Amino acid sequence: MAPVLGVIVGSVRAGRVGPKVARWFVRHAEADGRFDVRVLDLADVVLPLDLSGGDGPDAVAAWAGECDAFVLVTPEYNHGYPASLKLALDSVKHEWRGKPVGFVSYGGMAGGVRAVEQLRQVVAELHMVSVRDAVSFVRVKRAFDADGATPDEVAPDAADRMLGQLATWAGR
Ligand SMILES: Cc1cc2nc3c(=O)[nH]c(=O)nc-3n(C[C@H](O)[C@H](O)[C@H](O)COP(=O)(O)O)c2cc1C
């Protein structure tokens, strides 16, 4: 059985681009075939800010518990990652542990890489292993056509390398 890759759509903003970016990556990962790919859209779960638990955190815990590796799809907001993603990471604990994580980031000129650098610090505290290679889309609003395809020639190669590294760590 293929290991399970959990893809988290990190932005929840009205009018967000996140699902388009996630769709591209999910299609790519499914075609790659190394993982059984499952998506968690944070817009679909209610997570209390006071970390008091409940249905939302329970759902994230159950979902994360079934995953062997993760990819966080994150935009860059003011040189950081969105609060929704931090809340999700803080709402669950043991289910993240010992599992590899990669990043698909997007934004303006920097392609979300500053958000990813911050996330690497957070996931280390959760006993996750962040893999080296990541996918990054600059000027994301122009990065995809109406069918969700991208002319970006770097992203597919980066995604392949990242999936390879995730598969290596997920198999340990
Ligand atoms: C509050 C806010 C802050 C932003 N700050 C940055 C930034 O620091 N660097 C950057 O490259 N893009 C920045 N952007 C542009 C976003 O990365 C871009 O709008 C992206 O589409 C946001 O993701 P989303 O559409 O999934 O919410 C910012 C956007 C918002 C809404």
mmCIF file of C-alpha atoms and ligand atoms in Angstrom:
data_model
loop_
_atom_site.group_PDB
_atom_site.id
_atom_site.type_symbol
_atom_site.label_atom_id
_atom_site.label_comp_id
_atom_site.label_asym_id
_atom_site.label_seq_id
_atom_site.Cartn_x
_atom_site.Cartn_y
_atom_site.Cartn_z
ATOM 1 C CA MET A 1 0.000 0.000 0.000
ATOM 2 C CA ALA A 2 1.281 3.468 -0.881
ATOM 3 C CA PRO A 3 2.085 5.816 1.996
ATOM 4 C CA VAL A 4 -0.461 8.574 2.573
ATOM 5 C CA LEU A 5 0.505 12.158 1.756
ATOM 6 C CA GLY A 6 -1.601 14.793 3.497
ATOM 7 C CA VAL A 7 -1.768 18.112 1.648
ATOM 8 C CA ILE A 8 -2.919 21.045 3.760
ATOM 9 C CA VAL A 9 -4.423 24.122 2.109
ATOM 10 C CA GLY A 10 -3.160 26.737 4.538
ATOM 11 C CA SER A 11 -4.977 29.920 3.518
ATOM 12 C CA VAL A 12 -8.624 30.539 4.356
ATOM 13 C CA ARG A 13 -8.990 34.128 3.099
ATOM 14 C CA ALA A 14 -12.065 35.066 1.045
ATOM 15 C CA GLY A 15 -11.016 35.035 -2.614
ATOM 16 C CA ARG A 16 -7.860 33.052 -1.855
ATOM 17 C CA VAL A 17 -5.634 31.526 -4.522
ATOM 18 C CA GLY A 18 -4.580 28.625 -2.268
ATOM 19 C CA PRO A 19 -6.931 25.960 -3.664
ATOM 20 C CA LYS A 20 -5.668 26.591 -7.209
ATOM 21 C CA VAL A 21 -2.064 26.099 -6.099
ATOM 22 C CA ALA A 22 -3.010 23.008 -4.092
ATOM 23 C CA ARG A 23 -4.917 21.538 -7.059
ATOM 24 C CA TRP A 24 -1.861 21.848 -9.266
ATOM 25 C CA PHE A 25 0.311 20.098 -6.702
ATOM 26 C CA VAL A 26 -2.236 17.360 -5.978
ATOM 27 C CA ARG A 27 -2.543 16.579 -9.693
ATOM 28 C CA HIS A 28 1.231 16.422 -9.942
ATOM 29 C CA ALA A 29 1.585 14.186 -6.882
ATOM 30 C CA GLU A 30 -1.199 11.854 -8.058
ATOM 31 C CA ALA A 31 0.434 11.488 -11.465
ATOM 32 C CA ASP A 32 3.739 10.788 -9.716
ATOM 33 C CA GLY A 33 2.043 7.855 -7.996
ATOM 34 C CA ARG A 34 4.342 7.425 -5.026
ATOM 35 C CA PHE A 35 1.665 8.473 -2.517
ATOM 36 C CA ASP A 36 -2.007 8.114 -1.828
ATOM 37 C CA VAL A 37 -2.801 11.860 -1.731
ATOM 38 C CA ARG A 38 -5.395 13.330 0.644
ATOM 39 C CA VAL A 39 -6.292 17.001 1.077
ATOM 40 C CA LEU A 40 -7.274 18.973 4.157
ATOM 41 C CA ASP A 41 -8.596 22.459 3.394
ATOM 42 C CA LEU A 42 -8.389 24.551 6.550
ATOM 43 C CA ALA A 43 -11.382 26.575 5.345
ATOM 44 C CA ASP A 44 -13.466 23.466 6.068
ATOM 45 C CA VAL A 45 -12.556 23.097 9.744
ATOM 46 C CA VAL A 46 -13.323 25.325 12.712
ATOM 47 C CA LEU A 47 -10.375 25.540 15.082
ATOM 48 C CA PRO A 48 -10.801 27.509 18.317
ATOM 49 C CA LEU A 49 -8.163 30.202 18.868
ATOM 50 C CA ASP A 50 -7.961 29.319 22.561
ATOM 51 C CA LEU A 51 -6.869 25.755 21.660
ATOM 52 C CA SER A 52 -9.712 24.370 23.758
ATOM 53 C CA GLY A 53 -10.229 21.337 21.506
ATOM 54 C CA GLY A 54 -13.488 20.189 19.939
ATOM 55 C CA ASP A 55 -14.738 18.821 16.640
ATOM 56 C CA GLY A 56 -12.336 20.800 14.437
ATOM 57 C CA PRO A 57 -9.140 19.771 16.226
ATOM 58 C CA ASP A 58 -10.443 16.202 16.534
ATOM 59 C CA ALA A 59 -11.014 16.099 12.777
ATOM 60 C CA VAL A 60 -7.511 17.432 12.074
ATOM 61 C CA ALA A 61 -6.024 14.903 14.508
ATOM 62 C CA ALA A 62 -7.876 12.004 12.881
ATOM 63 C CA TRP A 63 -6.863 13.149 9.400
ATOM 64 C CA ALA A 64 -3.227 13.770 10.350
ATOM 65 C CA GLY A 65 -3.024 10.457 12.170
ATOM 66 C CA GLU A 66 -3.700 8.632 8.910
ATOM 67 C CA CYS A 67 -0.983 10.502 7.019
ATOM 68 C CA ASP A 68 2.623 9.352 6.661
ATOM 69 C CA ALA A 69 3.932 12.649 5.250
ATOM 70 C CA PHE A 70 2.631 16.166 4.719
ATOM 71 C CA VAL A 71 2.838 19.058 2.305
ATOM 72 C CA LEU A 72 1.871 22.496 3.548
ATOM 73 C CA VAL A 73 0.544 24.792 0.841
ATOM 74 C CA THR A 74 1.235 28.263 2.149
ATOM 75 C CA PRO A 75 1.039 31.840 0.938
ATOM 76 C CA GLU A 76 3.229 34.603 2.295
ATOM 77 C CA TYR A 77 1.451 37.234 4.384
ATOM 78 C CA ASN A 78 3.665 40.107 5.552
ATOM 79 C CA HIS A 79 6.846 38.015 5.334
ATOM 80 C CA GLY A 80 5.254 35.175 7.291
ATOM 81 C CA TYR A 81 2.774 32.337 6.937
ATOM 82 C CA PRO A 82 -0.975 32.655 7.626
ATOM 83 C CA ALA A 83 -2.370 32.443 11.146
ATOM 84 C CA SER A 84 -4.753 29.688 9.992
ATOM 85 C CA LEU A 85 -1.791 27.402 9.360
ATOM 86 C CA LYS A 86 -0.205 28.117 12.730
ATOM 87 C CA LEU A 87 -3.503 27.432 14.448
ATOM 88 C CA ALA A 88 -3.792 24.078 12.687
ATOM 89 C CA LEU A 89 -0.247 23.105 13.616
ATOM 90 C CA ASP A 90 -0.824 24.145 17.237
ATOM 91 C CA SER A 91 -4.176 22.360 17.499
ATOM 92 C CA VAL A 92 -2.693 18.876 17.113
ATOM 93 C CA LYS A 93 0.433 17.428 18.624
ATOM 94 C CA HIS A 94 1.321 13.754 18.450
ATOM 95 C CA GLU A 95 -0.137 13.190 14.995
ATOM 96 C CA TRP A 96 2.596 15.331 13.383
ATOM 97 C CA ARG A 97 5.466 13.645 15.181
ATOM 98 C CA GLY A 98 8.251 11.837 13.375
ATOM 99 C CA LYS A 99 6.736 12.547 9.971
ATOM 100 C CA PRO A 100 8.298 14.374 7.021
ATOM 101 C CA VAL A 101 6.906 17.627 5.686
ATOM 102 C CA GLY A 102 7.457 19.584 2.492
ATOM 103 C CA PHE A 103 6.239 22.971 1.309
ATOM 104 C CA VAL A 104 4.483 24.470 -1.675
ATOM 105 C CA SER A 105 4.623 28.228 -1.257
ATOM 106 C CA TYR A 106 3.449 31.177 -3.272
ATOM 107 C CA GLY A 107 3.217 34.939 -3.126
ATOM 108 C CA GLY A 108 4.615 37.982 -4.859
ATOM 109 C CA MET A 109 8.243 38.353 -5.910
ATOM 110 C CA ALA A 110 9.631 36.072 -3.181
ATOM 111 C CA GLY A 111 7.249 33.182 -3.899
ATOM 112 C CA GLY A 112 6.502 32.605 -0.223
ATOM 113 C CA VAL A 113 10.011 31.472 0.666
ATOM 114 C CA ARG A 114 10.079 33.652 3.790
ATOM 115 C CA ALA A 115 6.925 31.933 5.027
ATOM 116 C CA VAL A 116 8.622 28.571 4.465
ATOM 117 C CA GLU A 117 11.757 29.565 6.369
ATOM 118 C CA GLN A 118 9.573 30.413 9.373
ATOM 119 C CA LEU A 119 7.571 27.207 9.027
ATOM 120 C CA ARG A 120 10.729 25.122 9.137
ATOM 121 C CA GLN A 121 11.341 26.387 12.680
ATOM 122 C CA VAL A 122 7.776 25.592 13.744
ATOM 123 C CA VAL A 123 7.679 22.066 12.343
ATOM 124 C CA ALA A 124 11.015 21.210 13.983
ATOM 125 C CA GLU A 125 9.398 21.898 17.351
ATOM 126 C CA LEU A 126 6.650 19.442 16.412
ATOM 127 C CA HIS A 127 9.247 16.703 15.779
ATOM 128 C CA MET A 128 8.606 16.812 12.057
ATOM 129 C CA VAL A 129 11.378 16.503 9.506
ATOM 130 C CA SER A 130 11.259 19.202 6.846
ATOM 131 C CA VAL A 131 12.711 18.111 3.524
ATOM 132 C CA ARG A 132 15.174 20.271 1.632
ATOM 133 C CA ASP A 133 13.452 20.840 -1.679
ATOM 134 C CA ALA A 134 10.294 22.899 -1.943
ATOM 135 C CA VAL A 135 8.033 24.283 -4.652
ATOM 136 C CA SER A 136 7.630 28.036 -4.937
ATOM 137 C CA PHE A 137 5.440 30.159 -7.200
ATOM 138 C CA VAL A 138 6.330 33.818 -7.680
ATOM 139 C CA ARG A 139 3.638 36.270 -8.790
ATOM 140 C CA VAL A 140 1.063 33.596 -8.117
ATOM 141 C CA LYS A 141 -1.862 35.426 -9.676
ATOM 142 C CA ARG A 142 -0.211 34.978 -13.078
ATOM 143 C CA ALA A 143 1.214 31.515 -12.412
ATOM 144 C CA PHE A 144 -1.748 29.390 -13.582
ATOM 145 C CA ASP A 145 -3.990 29.377 -16.632
ATOM 146 C CA ALA A 146 -7.753 28.789 -16.599
ATOM 147 C CA ASP A 147 -7.225 25.007 -16.578
ATOM 148 C CA GLY A 148 -4.923 25.191 -13.575
ATOM 149 C CA ALA A 149 -1.780 24.468 -15.612
ATOM 150 C CA THR A 150 1.403 26.464 -15.151
ATOM 151 C CA PRO A 151 4.094 27.430 -17.673
ATOM 152 C CA ASP A 152 6.569 27.378 -14.768
ATOM 153 C CA GLU A 153 9.326 24.942 -15.749
ATOM 154 C CA VAL A 154 11.000 24.839 -12.371
ATOM 155 C CA ALA A 155 8.009 23.828 -10.264
ATOM 156 C CA PRO A 156 7.485 20.283 -11.658
ATOM 157 C CA ASP A 157 11.149 19.364 -11.124
ATOM 158 C CA ALA A 158 11.112 20.816 -7.634
ATOM 159 C CA ALA A 159 7.915 18.898 -6.842
ATOM 160 C CA ASP A 160 9.506 15.640 -8.042
ATOM 161 C CA ARG A 161 12.555 16.165 -5.849
ATOM 162 C CA MET A 162 10.396 17.047 -2.862
ATOM 163 C CA LEU A 163 8.180 13.979 -3.354
ATOM 164 C CA GLY A 164 11.279 11.784 -3.561
ATOM 165 C CA GLN A 165 12.612 13.175 -0.293
ATOM 166 C CA LEU A 166 9.223 12.794 1.400
ATOM 167 C CA ALA A 167 8.992 9.185 0.201
ATOM 168 C CA THR A 168 12.448 8.423 1.583
ATOM 169 C CA TRP A 169 11.598 9.768 5.033
ATOM 170 C CA ALA A 170 8.070 8.310 5.051
ATOM 171 C CA GLY A 171 9.569 4.868 4.453
ATOM 172 C CA ARG A 172 11.766 4.921 7.557
HETATM 173 C C1 LIG B 1 -2.338 40.220 4.339
HETATM 174 C C2 LIG B 1 -1.470 39.952 3.146
HETATM 175 C C3 LIG B 1 -0.114 40.130 3.229
HETATM 176 C C4 LIG B 1 0.706 39.835 2.140
HETATM 177 N N1 LIG B 1 2.061 39.942 2.272
HETATM 178 C C5 LIG B 1 2.859 39.480 1.288
HETATM 179 C C6 LIG B 1 4.268 39.420 1.491
HETATM 180 O O1 LIG B 1 4.801 39.775 2.507
HETATM 181 N N2 LIG B 1 5.029 38.938 0.470
HETATM 182 C C7 LIG B 1 4.485 38.502 -0.700
HETATM 183 O O2 LIG B 1 5.214 38.053 -1.590
HETATM 184 N N3 LIG B 1 3.147 38.544 -0.918
HETATM 185 C C8 LIG B 1 2.335 39.016 0.061
HETATM 186 N N4 LIG B 1 0.968 39.037 -0.124
HETATM 187 C C9 LIG B 1 0.440 38.547 -1.401
HETATM 188 C C10 LIG B 1 -0.045 37.121 -1.227
HETATM 189 O O3 LIG B 1 1.001 36.210 -1.106
HETATM 190 C C11 LIG B 1 -0.945 36.730 -2.389
HETATM 191 O O4 LIG B 1 -2.025 37.642 -2.404
HETATM 192 C C12 LIG B 1 -1.498 35.328 -2.249
HETATM 193 O O5 LIG B 1 -2.429 35.113 -3.276
HETATM 194 C C13 LIG B 1 -2.178 35.113 -0.912
HETATM 195 O O6 LIG B 1 -2.616 33.788 -0.773
HETATM 196 P P1 LIG B 1 -4.171 33.425 -0.758
HETATM 197 O O7 LIG B 1 -4.742 34.062 -2.004
HETATM 198 O O8 LIG B 1 -4.232 31.924 -0.792
HETATM 199 O O9 LIG B 1 -4.741 34.030 0.500
HETATM 200 C C14 LIG B 1 0.140 39.364 0.937
HETATM 201 C C15 LIG B 1 -1.258 39.209 0.858
HETATM 202 C C16 LIG B 1 -2.051 39.469 1.944
HETATM 203 C C17 LIG B 1 -3.538 39.251 1.853
#
